[in-house]
CSV table of C-alpha atoms in Angstrom, one decimal:
chain,number,residue,atom,x,y,z
A,1,MET,CA,-56.4,2.5,-240.4
A,2,SER,CA,-53.2,3.3,-238.5
A,3,LEU,CA,-52.2,0.9,-235.7
A,4,ASN,CA,-52.0,3.8,-233.2
A,5,HIS,CA,-55.5,4.9,-234.1
A,6,ALA,CA,-56.8,1.4,-233.9
A,7,GLN,CA,-55.2,0.9,-230.5
A,8,SER,CA,-56.8,4.0,-229.3
A,9,ARG,CA,-60.1,2.9,-230.7
A,10,LEU,CA,-59.8,-0.6,-229.2
A,11,ALA,CA,-58.3,0.3,-225.8
A,12,GLY,CA,-60.2,-1.8,-223.3
A,13,ARG,CA,-61.2,-0.8,-219.9
A,14,ALA,CA,-61.4,-3.2,-217.0
A,15,ALA,CA,-65.2,-3.2,-217.0
A,16,LEU,CA,-65.2,-4.3,-220.6
A,17,SER,CA,-62.8,-7.2,-220.0
A,18,ALA,CA,-64.9,-8.3,-217.0
A,19,CYS,CA,-68.1,-8.1,-219.1
A,20,LEU,CA,-66.5,-10.3,-221.8
A,21,LEU,CA,-65.4,-12.8,-219.2
A,22,VAL,CA,-69.0,-13.0,-217.9
A,23,GLY,CA,-70.3,-13.4,-221.4
A,24,THR,CA,-68.3,-16.7,-221.7
A,25,LEU,CA,-70.0,-18.3,-218.7
A,26,LEU,CA,-72.1,-21.3,-219.6
A,27,ALA,CA,-75.0,-19.8,-217.5
A,28,ALA,CA,-75.3,-16.8,-219.9
A,29,CYS,CA,-76.5,-19.2,-222.6
A,30,SER,CA,-78.1,-21.9,-220.5
A,31,GLU,CA,-80.5,-19.3,-219.0
A,32,GLY,CA,-82.3,-18.2,-222.1
A,33,GLY,CA,-79.4,-16.7,-224.1
A,34,ALA,CA,-78.6,-13.8,-221.9
A,35,GLY,CA,-75.5,-12.0,-223.3
A,36,ARG,CA,-74.1,-8.5,-223.8
A,37,ALA,CA,-76.1,-5.6,-224.9
A,38,PRO,CA,-74.9,-2.4,-226.6
A,39,LEU,CA,-75.4,0.9,-224.8
A,40,PRO,CA,-76.3,4.1,-226.7
A,41,ASP,CA,-72.8,5.5,-226.4
A,42,GLY,CA,-71.3,2.3,-227.9
A,43,GLU,CA,-70.1,0.8,-224.6
A,44,LEU,CA,-71.2,-2.6,-223.4
A,45,ALA,CA,-73.3,-3.7,-220.5
A,46,CYS,CA,-73.4,-7.1,-219.0
A,47,ALA,CA,-76.9,-8.6,-218.9
A,48,LEU,CA,-75.7,-10.7,-215.9
A,49,PRO,CA,-74.5,-9.2,-212.6
A,50,LEU,CA,-70.7,-9.3,-212.3
A,51,PRO,CA,-69.4,-11.9,-209.9
A,52,PRO,CA,-66.0,-11.4,-208.2
A,53,LEU,CA,-63.3,-12.0,-210.9
A,54,SER,CA,-59.7,-13.1,-210.4
A,55,PRO,CA,-57.4,-10.9,-212.4
A,56,PRO,CA,-55.6,-12.6,-215.3
A,57,PRO,CA,-51.9,-13.5,-214.7
A,58,LEU,CA,-49.8,-10.3,-214.7
A,59,ARG,CA,-47.7,-11.0,-217.8
A,60,SER,CA,-46.9,-8.9,-220.9
A,61,GLU,CA,-45.8,-10.0,-224.3
A,62,THR,CA,-42.2,-11.0,-225.0
A,63,VAL,CA,-40.2,-8.5,-227.0
A,64,CYS,CA,-39.7,-10.7,-230.1
A,65,ALA,CA,-36.3,-9.1,-230.9
A,66,THR,CA,-34.9,-10.4,-227.6
A,67,ARG,CA,-35.5,-14.1,-228.6
A,68,GLU,CA,-32.3,-16.0,-229.6
A,69,ASP,CA,-34.0,-17.7,-232.5
A,70,PRO,CA,-32.8,-16.0,-235.7
A,71,ARG,CA,-36.0,-16.9,-237.4
A,72,ILE,CA,-37.9,-14.8,-234.9
A,73,GLN,CA,-35.4,-12.0,-235.1
A,74,ALA,CA,-35.8,-11.9,-238.9
A,75,MET,CA,-39.5,-10.9,-238.6
A,76,SER,CA,-40.6,-7.4,-238.0
A,77,ASP,CA,-43.3,-6.0,-235.7
A,78,GLU,CA,-44.7,-3.8,-238.5
A,79,GLY,CA,-48.5,-3.6,-238.2
A,80,ILE,CA,-48.6,-5.8,-235.1
A,81,GLY,CA,-50.4,-4.7,-231.9
A,82,LEU,CA,-50.2,-6.1,-228.4
A,83,MET,CA,-53.2,-7.6,-226.8
A,84,SER,CA,-52.1,-6.5,-223.3
A,85,ALA,CA,-52.5,-2.9,-224.4
A,86,LEU,CA,-56.2,-3.7,-224.9
A,87,GLY,CA,-56.5,-5.0,-221.3
A,88,LEU,CA,-56.5,-8.6,-222.3
A,89,PRO,CA,-54.1,-11.5,-221.8
A,90,PRO,CA,-50.9,-11.4,-223.8
A,91,GLY,CA,-50.9,-11.9,-227.5
A,92,ARG,CA,-50.7,-10.0,-230.7
A,93,TYR,CA,-53.1,-8.8,-233.4
A,94,ALA,CA,-53.1,-7.2,-236.9
A,95,LEU,CA,-55.9,-5.2,-238.4
A,96,PRO,CA,-57.0,-4.8,-242.0
A,97,ASP,CA,-57.4,-1.5,-243.8
A,98,ASN,CA,-61.1,-2.1,-243.9
A,99,PRO,CA,-62.7,-0.2,-240.9
A,100,ASN,CA,-65.6,-2.7,-240.9
A,101,PRO,CA,-64.1,-6.1,-241.3
A,102,SER,CA,-66.4,-9.1,-241.6
A,103,GLN,CA,-63.9,-11.8,-240.8
A,104,LEU,CA,-61.7,-12.8,-237.9
A,105,VAL,CA,-58.9,-15.4,-237.8
A,106,VAL,CA,-57.6,-16.6,-234.5
A,107,MET,CA,-54.3,-18.5,-234.5
A,108,PHE,CA,-53.0,-21.1,-232.0
A,109,HIS,CA,-49.3,-21.5,-231.6
A,110,GLY,CA,-47.5,-24.8,-230.9
A,111,HIS,CA,-45.2,-26.2,-228.2
A,112,GLY,CA,-42.3,-23.9,-227.3
A,113,ASN,CA,-43.6,-21.1,-229.5
A,114,GLU,CA,-45.5,-17.9,-228.9
A,115,SER,CA,-47.3,-15.2,-231.0
A,116,CYS,CA,-43.9,-13.9,-232.2
A,117,ALA,CA,-43.8,-16.9,-234.7
A,118,TRP,CA,-47.1,-15.9,-236.2
A,119,ARG,CA,-46.4,-12.3,-237.1
A,120,GLU,CA,-46.0,-12.9,-240.9
A,121,HIS,CA,-49.1,-15.1,-240.9
A,122,MET,CA,-51.1,-12.3,-239.1
A,123,ARG,CA,-49.9,-9.7,-241.7
A,124,GLU,CA,-50.9,-12.0,-244.5
A,125,VAL,CA,-54.4,-12.5,-243.1
A,126,ALA,CA,-54.8,-8.8,-242.4
A,127,ALA,CA,-53.8,-8.0,-246.0
A,128,ALA,CA,-56.6,-10.3,-247.1
A,129,GLY,CA,-59.1,-8.1,-245.2
A,130,ALA,CA,-59.5,-10.0,-241.9
A,131,VAL,CA,-58.6,-9.2,-238.3
A,132,ALA,CA,-55.8,-11.6,-237.2
A,133,VAL,CA,-55.1,-12.6,-233.6
A,134,ALA,CA,-52.6,-14.9,-231.9
A,135,MET,CA,-52.6,-15.4,-228.2
A,136,ASP,CA,-49.6,-16.3,-226.0
A,137,TYR,CA,-51.5,-18.6,-223.5
A,138,SER,CA,-51.4,-16.8,-220.2
A,139,GLU,CA,-50.2,-19.9,-218.2
A,140,GLN,CA,-47.2,-20.3,-220.4
A,141,GLU,CA,-44.0,-18.6,-219.2
A,142,ASP,CA,-40.2,-18.4,-219.4
A,143,ARG,CA,-39.0,-20.6,-216.6
A,144,ASP,CA,-35.7,-21.7,-215.0
A,145,THR,CA,-36.1,-25.4,-214.3
A,146,GLU,CA,-33.9,-27.7,-212.3
A,147,ALA,CA,-33.8,-30.5,-214.9
A,148,PHE,CA,-33.8,-28.5,-218.1
A,149,GLY,CA,-32.3,-25.1,-217.3
A,150,PHE,CA,-33.9,-22.0,-218.8
A,151,VAL,CA,-36.9,-22.9,-220.9
A,152,PRO,CA,-38.5,-20.1,-222.9
A,153,ASN,CA,-42.3,-20.5,-223.4
A,154,TYR,CA,-42.5,-23.3,-220.8
A,155,GLY,CA,-45.8,-25.2,-220.6
A,156,TRP,CA,-48.4,-27.3,-222.4
A,157,ALA,CA,-50.8,-24.5,-221.5
A,158,VAL,CA,-53.6,-25.5,-223.9
A,159,ARG,CA,-56.5,-24.7,-221.5
A,160,SER,CA,-55.4,-21.1,-220.9
A,161,GLY,CA,-54.7,-20.9,-224.6
A,162,ALA,CA,-58.3,-21.9,-225.4
A,163,ALA,CA,-59.7,-19.5,-222.8
A,164,ASP,CA,-57.6,-16.6,-223.8
A,165,SER,CA,-58.4,-17.1,-227.5
A,166,ILE,CA,-62.1,-17.3,-226.9
A,167,LEU,CA,-61.9,-14.1,-224.9
A,168,ALA,CA,-60.0,-12.4,-227.7
A,169,ALA,CA,-62.5,-13.5,-230.4
A,170,GLN,CA,-65.4,-12.2,-228.3
A,171,TYR,CA,-63.6,-8.9,-227.7
A,172,PHE,CA,-63.0,-8.2,-231.4
A,173,MET,CA,-66.6,-9.3,-232.3
A,174,ASP,CA,-67.8,-6.7,-229.8
A,175,ARG,CA,-65.5,-4.1,-231.1
A,176,TYR,CA,-66.4,-4.8,-234.7
A,177,PRO,CA,-70.1,-5.8,-235.0
A,178,SER,CA,-69.4,-6.2,-238.7
A,179,ILE,CA,-67.6,-9.5,-238.0
A,180,THR,CA,-69.7,-12.5,-239.0
A,181,GLN,CA,-67.2,-15.2,-240.0
A,182,LEU,CA,-64.6,-16.7,-237.6
A,183,ILE,CA,-61.8,-19.1,-238.6
A,184,ASN,CA,-59.7,-21.1,-236.1
A,185,ILE,CA,-56.2,-22.1,-237.2
A,186,GLY,CA,-53.7,-24.0,-235.1
A,187,ALA,CA,-50.5,-25.9,-235.5
A,188,SER,CA,-49.1,-28.9,-233.5
A,189,MET,CA,-49.8,-28.3,-229.8
A,190,GLY,CA,-51.8,-25.3,-230.9
A,191,SER,CA,-54.4,-27.7,-232.4
A,192,ASN,CA,-54.7,-29.2,-228.9
A,193,ALA,CA,-55.7,-25.8,-227.7
A,194,ALA,CA,-57.8,-25.0,-230.8
A,195,GLY,CA,-60.0,-28.0,-230.0
A,196,PRO,CA,-61.2,-26.9,-226.6
A,197,ALA,CA,-61.5,-23.4,-227.9
A,198,ALA,CA,-64.1,-24.7,-230.4
A,199,TYR,CA,-66.0,-27.5,-228.5
A,200,GLY,CA,-65.8,-25.9,-225.0
A,201,ALA,CA,-69.0,-24.6,-223.4
A,202,ALA,CA,-67.6,-21.0,-223.5
A,203,ALA,CA,-67.1,-21.0,-227.3
A,204,VAL,CA,-70.2,-19.0,-228.1
A,205,ARG,CA,-71.2,-15.7,-229.7
A,206,ALA,CA,-73.2,-13.1,-227.9
A,207,ASP,CA,-76.4,-14.7,-229.2
A,208,CYS,CA,-75.2,-18.1,-227.9
A,209,SER,CA,-74.6,-19.6,-231.3
A,210,PRO,CA,-71.4,-21.5,-231.9
A,211,LEU,CA,-68.3,-19.3,-232.1
A,212,TRP,CA,-66.5,-20.7,-235.1
A,213,ASP,CA,-67.3,-21.3,-238.8
A,214,TYR,CA,-64.2,-23.1,-239.9
A,215,TRP,CA,-61.4,-25.1,-238.2
A,216,VAL,CA,-58.0,-25.4,-240.0
A,217,GLN,CA,-55.3,-27.4,-238.3
A,218,ALA,CA,-51.7,-28.2,-239.3
A,219,GLU,CA,-49.8,-31.2,-238.0
A,220,GLY,CA,-52.1,-31.1,-235.0
A,221,VAL,CA,-52.1,-32.9,-231.7
A,222,HIS,CA,-55.7,-34.3,-231.7
A,223,ASN,CA,-55.2,-37.4,-229.5
A,224,LEU,CA,-53.4,-36.3,-226.3
A,225,THR,CA,-53.3,-39.8,-224.9
A,226,GLN,CA,-51.5,-41.1,-227.9
A,227,GLU,CA,-49.1,-38.1,-228.0
A,228,TYR,CA,-48.3,-38.4,-224.3
A,229,LEU,CA,-47.6,-42.1,-224.5
A,230,GLY,CA,-45.3,-41.6,-227.4
A,231,ILE,CA,-43.5,-38.8,-225.7
A,232,ARG,CA,-43.1,-40.8,-222.5
A,233,ALA,CA,-41.6,-43.7,-224.4
A,234,LEU,CA,-38.9,-41.4,-225.8
A,235,ALA,CA,-38.3,-39.4,-222.6
A,236,PRO,CA,-35.5,-41.5,-221.1
A,237,GLY,CA,-33.2,-40.8,-224.0
A,238,LEU,CA,-34.5,-37.5,-225.3
A,239,PRO,CA,-34.5,-34.4,-223.1
A,240,ALA,CA,-37.0,-32.6,-225.4
A,241,ALA,CA,-39.5,-35.5,-224.9
A,242,ALA,CA,-38.8,-35.5,-221.1
A,243,LEU,CA,-39.6,-31.8,-221.0
A,244,ALA,CA,-42.8,-32.2,-222.9
A,245,GLN,CA,-43.8,-35.1,-220.7
A,246,GLN,CA,-43.3,-32.9,-217.6
A,247,GLU,CA,-45.3,-30.1,-219.1
A,248,ILE,CA,-48.2,-32.3,-220.1
A,249,GLU,CA,-48.4,-33.8,-216.7
A,250,GLU,CA,-48.4,-30.4,-215.1
A,251,GLU,CA,-51.1,-29.2,-217.4
A,252,ASN,CA,-53.3,-32.2,-216.5
A,253,GLY,CA,-52.4,-32.5,-212.8
A,254,GLY,CA,-50.8,-35.9,-213.1
A,255,THR,CA,-49.9,-38.9,-215.3
A,256,LEU,CA,-52.3,-40.5,-217.7
A,257,GLU,CA,-52.9,-43.3,-215.3
A,258,GLN,CA,-53.6,-40.9,-212.4
A,259,VAL,CA,-56.1,-38.5,-214.2
A,260,PRO,CA,-57.2,-40.2,-217.5
A,261,GLU,CA,-60.3,-37.9,-217.5
A,262,ARG,CA,-58.1,-34.8,-217.7
A,263,TYR,CA,-56.4,-36.2,-220.8
A,264,ALA,CA,-59.7,-37.1,-222.4
A,265,GLU,CA,-61.0,-33.7,-221.7
A,266,ILE,CA,-58.6,-32.1,-224.2
A,267,SER,CA,-58.3,-35.0,-226.7
A,268,ASN,CA,-60.0,-33.5,-229.8
A,269,VAL,CA,-60.9,-36.9,-231.3
A,270,LEU,CA,-63.2,-37.6,-228.4
A,271,HIS,CA,-65.1,-34.3,-228.9
A,272,ALA,CA,-66.0,-34.3,-232.6
A,273,ASP,CA,-69.6,-34.1,-231.6
A,274,GLY,CA,-68.8,-30.6,-230.1
A,275,LEU,CA,-67.5,-29.6,-233.5
A,276,SER,CA,-70.5,-30.7,-235.5
A,277,SER,CA,-71.7,-27.1,-236.0
A,278,LEU,CA,-68.6,-26.3,-238.1
A,279,LYS,CA,-69.2,-25.4,-241.8
A,280,GLY,CA,-66.0,-27.2,-242.6
A,281,ALA,CA,-62.6,-28.4,-241.3
A,282,VAL,CA,-59.2,-28.6,-243.0
A,283,LEU,CA,-56.3,-30.7,-241.7
A,284,THR,CA,-52.8,-30.8,-243.1
A,285,HIS,CA,-50.0,-33.2,-242.0
A,286,GLY,CA,-46.7,-34.6,-243.1
A,287,THR,CA,-46.6,-38.3,-243.7
A,288,ALA,CA,-43.2,-38.6,-242.1
A,289,ASP,CA,-43.9,-36.5,-239.0
A,290,GLN,CA,-41.9,-37.9,-236.1
A,291,THR,CA,-43.2,-35.4,-233.6
A,292,VAL,CA,-46.9,-35.7,-234.0
A,293,PRO,CA,-47.8,-38.9,-235.9
A,294,VAL,CA,-49.9,-38.3,-239.1
A,295,ASP,CA,-52.4,-40.8,-237.8
A,296,GLN,CA,-53.7,-38.1,-235.4
A,297,SER,CA,-55.0,-36.1,-238.3
A,298,VAL,CA,-56.4,-39.2,-239.9
A,299,GLN,CA,-58.3,-40.0,-236.7
A,300,MET,CA,-59.5,-36.5,-236.5
A,301,SER,CA,-60.8,-36.3,-240.0
A,302,ASP,CA,-62.6,-39.6,-239.5
A,303,ALA,CA,-64.2,-38.4,-236.3
A,304,LEU,CA,-65.4,-35.1,-237.9
A,305,ARG,CA,-66.9,-36.8,-240.9
A,306,ALA,CA,-68.8,-39.2,-238.6
A,307,PHE,CA,-70.6,-36.1,-237.2
A,308,GLY,CA,-71.3,-34.6,-240.7
A,309,VAL,CA,-68.5,-32.0,-240.8
A,310,PRO,CA,-67.1,-31.6,-244.4
A,311,THR,CA,-63.5,-32.3,-243.9
A,312,HIS,CA,-60.5,-32.1,-246.2
A,313,LEU,CA,-57.3,-33.9,-245.3
A,314,TYR,CA,-54.1,-32.8,-247.1
A,315,LEU,CA,-51.2,-35.3,-246.6
A,316,VAL,CA,-47.8,-33.9,-247.5
A,317,THR,CA,-45.7,-36.8,-248.7
A,318,GLY,CA,-42.4,-37.3,-246.9
A,319,SER,CA,-42.7,-34.2,-244.7
A,320,ASP,CA,-41.5,-34.2,-241.1
A,321,HIS,CA,-42.8,-31.8,-238.5
A,322,VAL,CA,-42.2,-28.2,-239.6
A,323,TRP,CA,-41.7,-24.9,-237.7
A,324,GLU,CA,-45.1,-23.2,-237.6
A,325,GLY,CA,-43.6,-19.8,-238.4
A,326,ASN,CA,-42.4,-21.0,-241.8
A,327,GLY,CA,-45.1,-20.1,-244.3
A,328,GLU,CA,-43.2,-21.7,-247.1
A,329,ALA,CA,-43.1,-25.3,-245.6
A,330,ALA,CA,-45.8,-27.3,-247.4
A,331,VAL,CA,-47.7,-28.3,-244.3
A,332,MET,CA,-48.1,-24.7,-243.1
A,333,ARG,CA,-48.5,-23.2,-246.6
A,334,GLN,CA,-51.4,-25.4,-247.4
A,335,ALA,CA,-53.1,-24.6,-244.1
A,336,LEU,CA,-52.6,-20.8,-244.6
A,337,ASP,CA,-53.7,-21.0,-248.2
A,338,GLU,CA,-56.9,-22.7,-247.1
A,339,VAL,CA,-57.5,-19.9,-244.7
A,340,LEU,CA,-57.0,-17.4,-247.4
A,341,ARG,CA,-59.3,-19.3,-249.7
A,342,LEU,CA,-62.1,-19.4,-247.1
A,343,LEU,CA,-61.7,-15.7,-246.5
A,344,ALA,CA,-62.2,-15.2,-250.2
A,345,GLY,CA,-65.5,-17.0,-250.1
A,346,GLY,CA,-64.4,-20.6,-250.6
A,347,GLU,CA,-66.0,-23.7,-248.9
A,348,VAL,CA,-64.6,-27.0,-247.7
A,349,VAL,CA,-65.2,-29.9,-250.0
A,350,ASP,CA,-64.9,-33.3,-248.2
A,351,GLY,CA,-62.0,-35.4,-249.4
A,352,ASP,CA,-58.3,-36.4,-249.2
A,353,THR,CA,-55.5,-34.8,-251.3
A,354,PRO,CA,-51.8,-35.9,-251.3
A,355,ILE,CA,-49.3,-33.1,-251.7
A,356,PRO,CA,-45.7,-33.6,-252.9
A,357,GLY,CA,-43.3,-33.1,-250.0
A,358,PRO,CA,-39.8,-31.7,-249.8
C-alpha cells in the first residue's frame, strides 16, 4: 500500500476524531459497554451523544531534518506518515504492505525526544507486518525558557502522551477492524507515559476490554517519586537535572511534597493491578544506568509478577542509559527484538536474563 493511498484512505474528519474521544470516556464502558458502531457506508457513529469538546492543541509535527541532532538528520522520512494529517494530535506512523494488518505497535518516546527518533523502529515494525505509531505528546513543545534558553521538546508531558497514544490506538483499530493484537513499547520517560496509557480508565477497546496485550519497556521510569528525588538531588550542580525537575513539577502542578497524589497517579509501580490483564511484559535495563536507576525495572517486574503477569527482565551488564533512537544499543535492541518476537507469535516466559553489555 502506498503511503499517499493510505493517507487518503485514513484521512480523518472532525466527527471521527470527536467520536473516538467520546469512545475513551469511562462512562462509555461503565454504562453497559456502550461504544462505537459501524455504519453501512463504513463510517462510525457514536453510541453516546457528543458533549462539547475542546480542540486539541494546535501543533503540527516537527520537520525532523531541521533538528540539530545529526542522529535525527541521518534518518529518512521514507514510509512515514504524519498523524496530524489524519486529524489527530501530532505524531508519526508507518503502515505494513498487508492491507488487513492484525497487529498494532504504539511507541512512547523519552525525555527530550519526539517521534523523529523512532522512525527506524517504526519502519522495522511495519516491515514485520504491523501498523506502527509514535506520538509526540501534544503538551510537549519547543520553548524559550529564562533559565535554560531554547529547549526543544520541553516538558515531562506523560499524561498527554498517554491520552494521545490511546486515541491513536483506537483510531487505527477503527480504521483496521482486522487488528486484534496491540503492543505498547516505551523508553525512559516514555515508559512513564506508557504506564497510564495501559492502566488508565480510557485504555479500552470498543467492546470495553483492555486495550493492550503486551507491554515492553526499556530503561523505564516506573517510580516517579524515586526519579524525581534523584533528579532534585542533582539539580543544584547539573542543569539537565534542574530542567527535568522543573518539567516534572509543571506536569504535576507542584513539588512532591505539595501534591504527592499527582506523583503517585503516574508511578507505574503503584498501579500494577491495573496492568494485570496483560498477557505478558518485558523490561530491559542497563545495570549501570545513571539516569534512571535499574532498580526501577526490578521494582516494576516484582510488582507485575505479584499480580500474575508473566514478566521477563533483561539486565544489560554495565550499560548506562542509551539513546532510544539507537536500535543497536543492547538495551533498545533487546526491547525491539522482543516486540518482533511477539509479532511473530511468541509469548513472554517469566524470568530474568543477564545480557553482556558494551
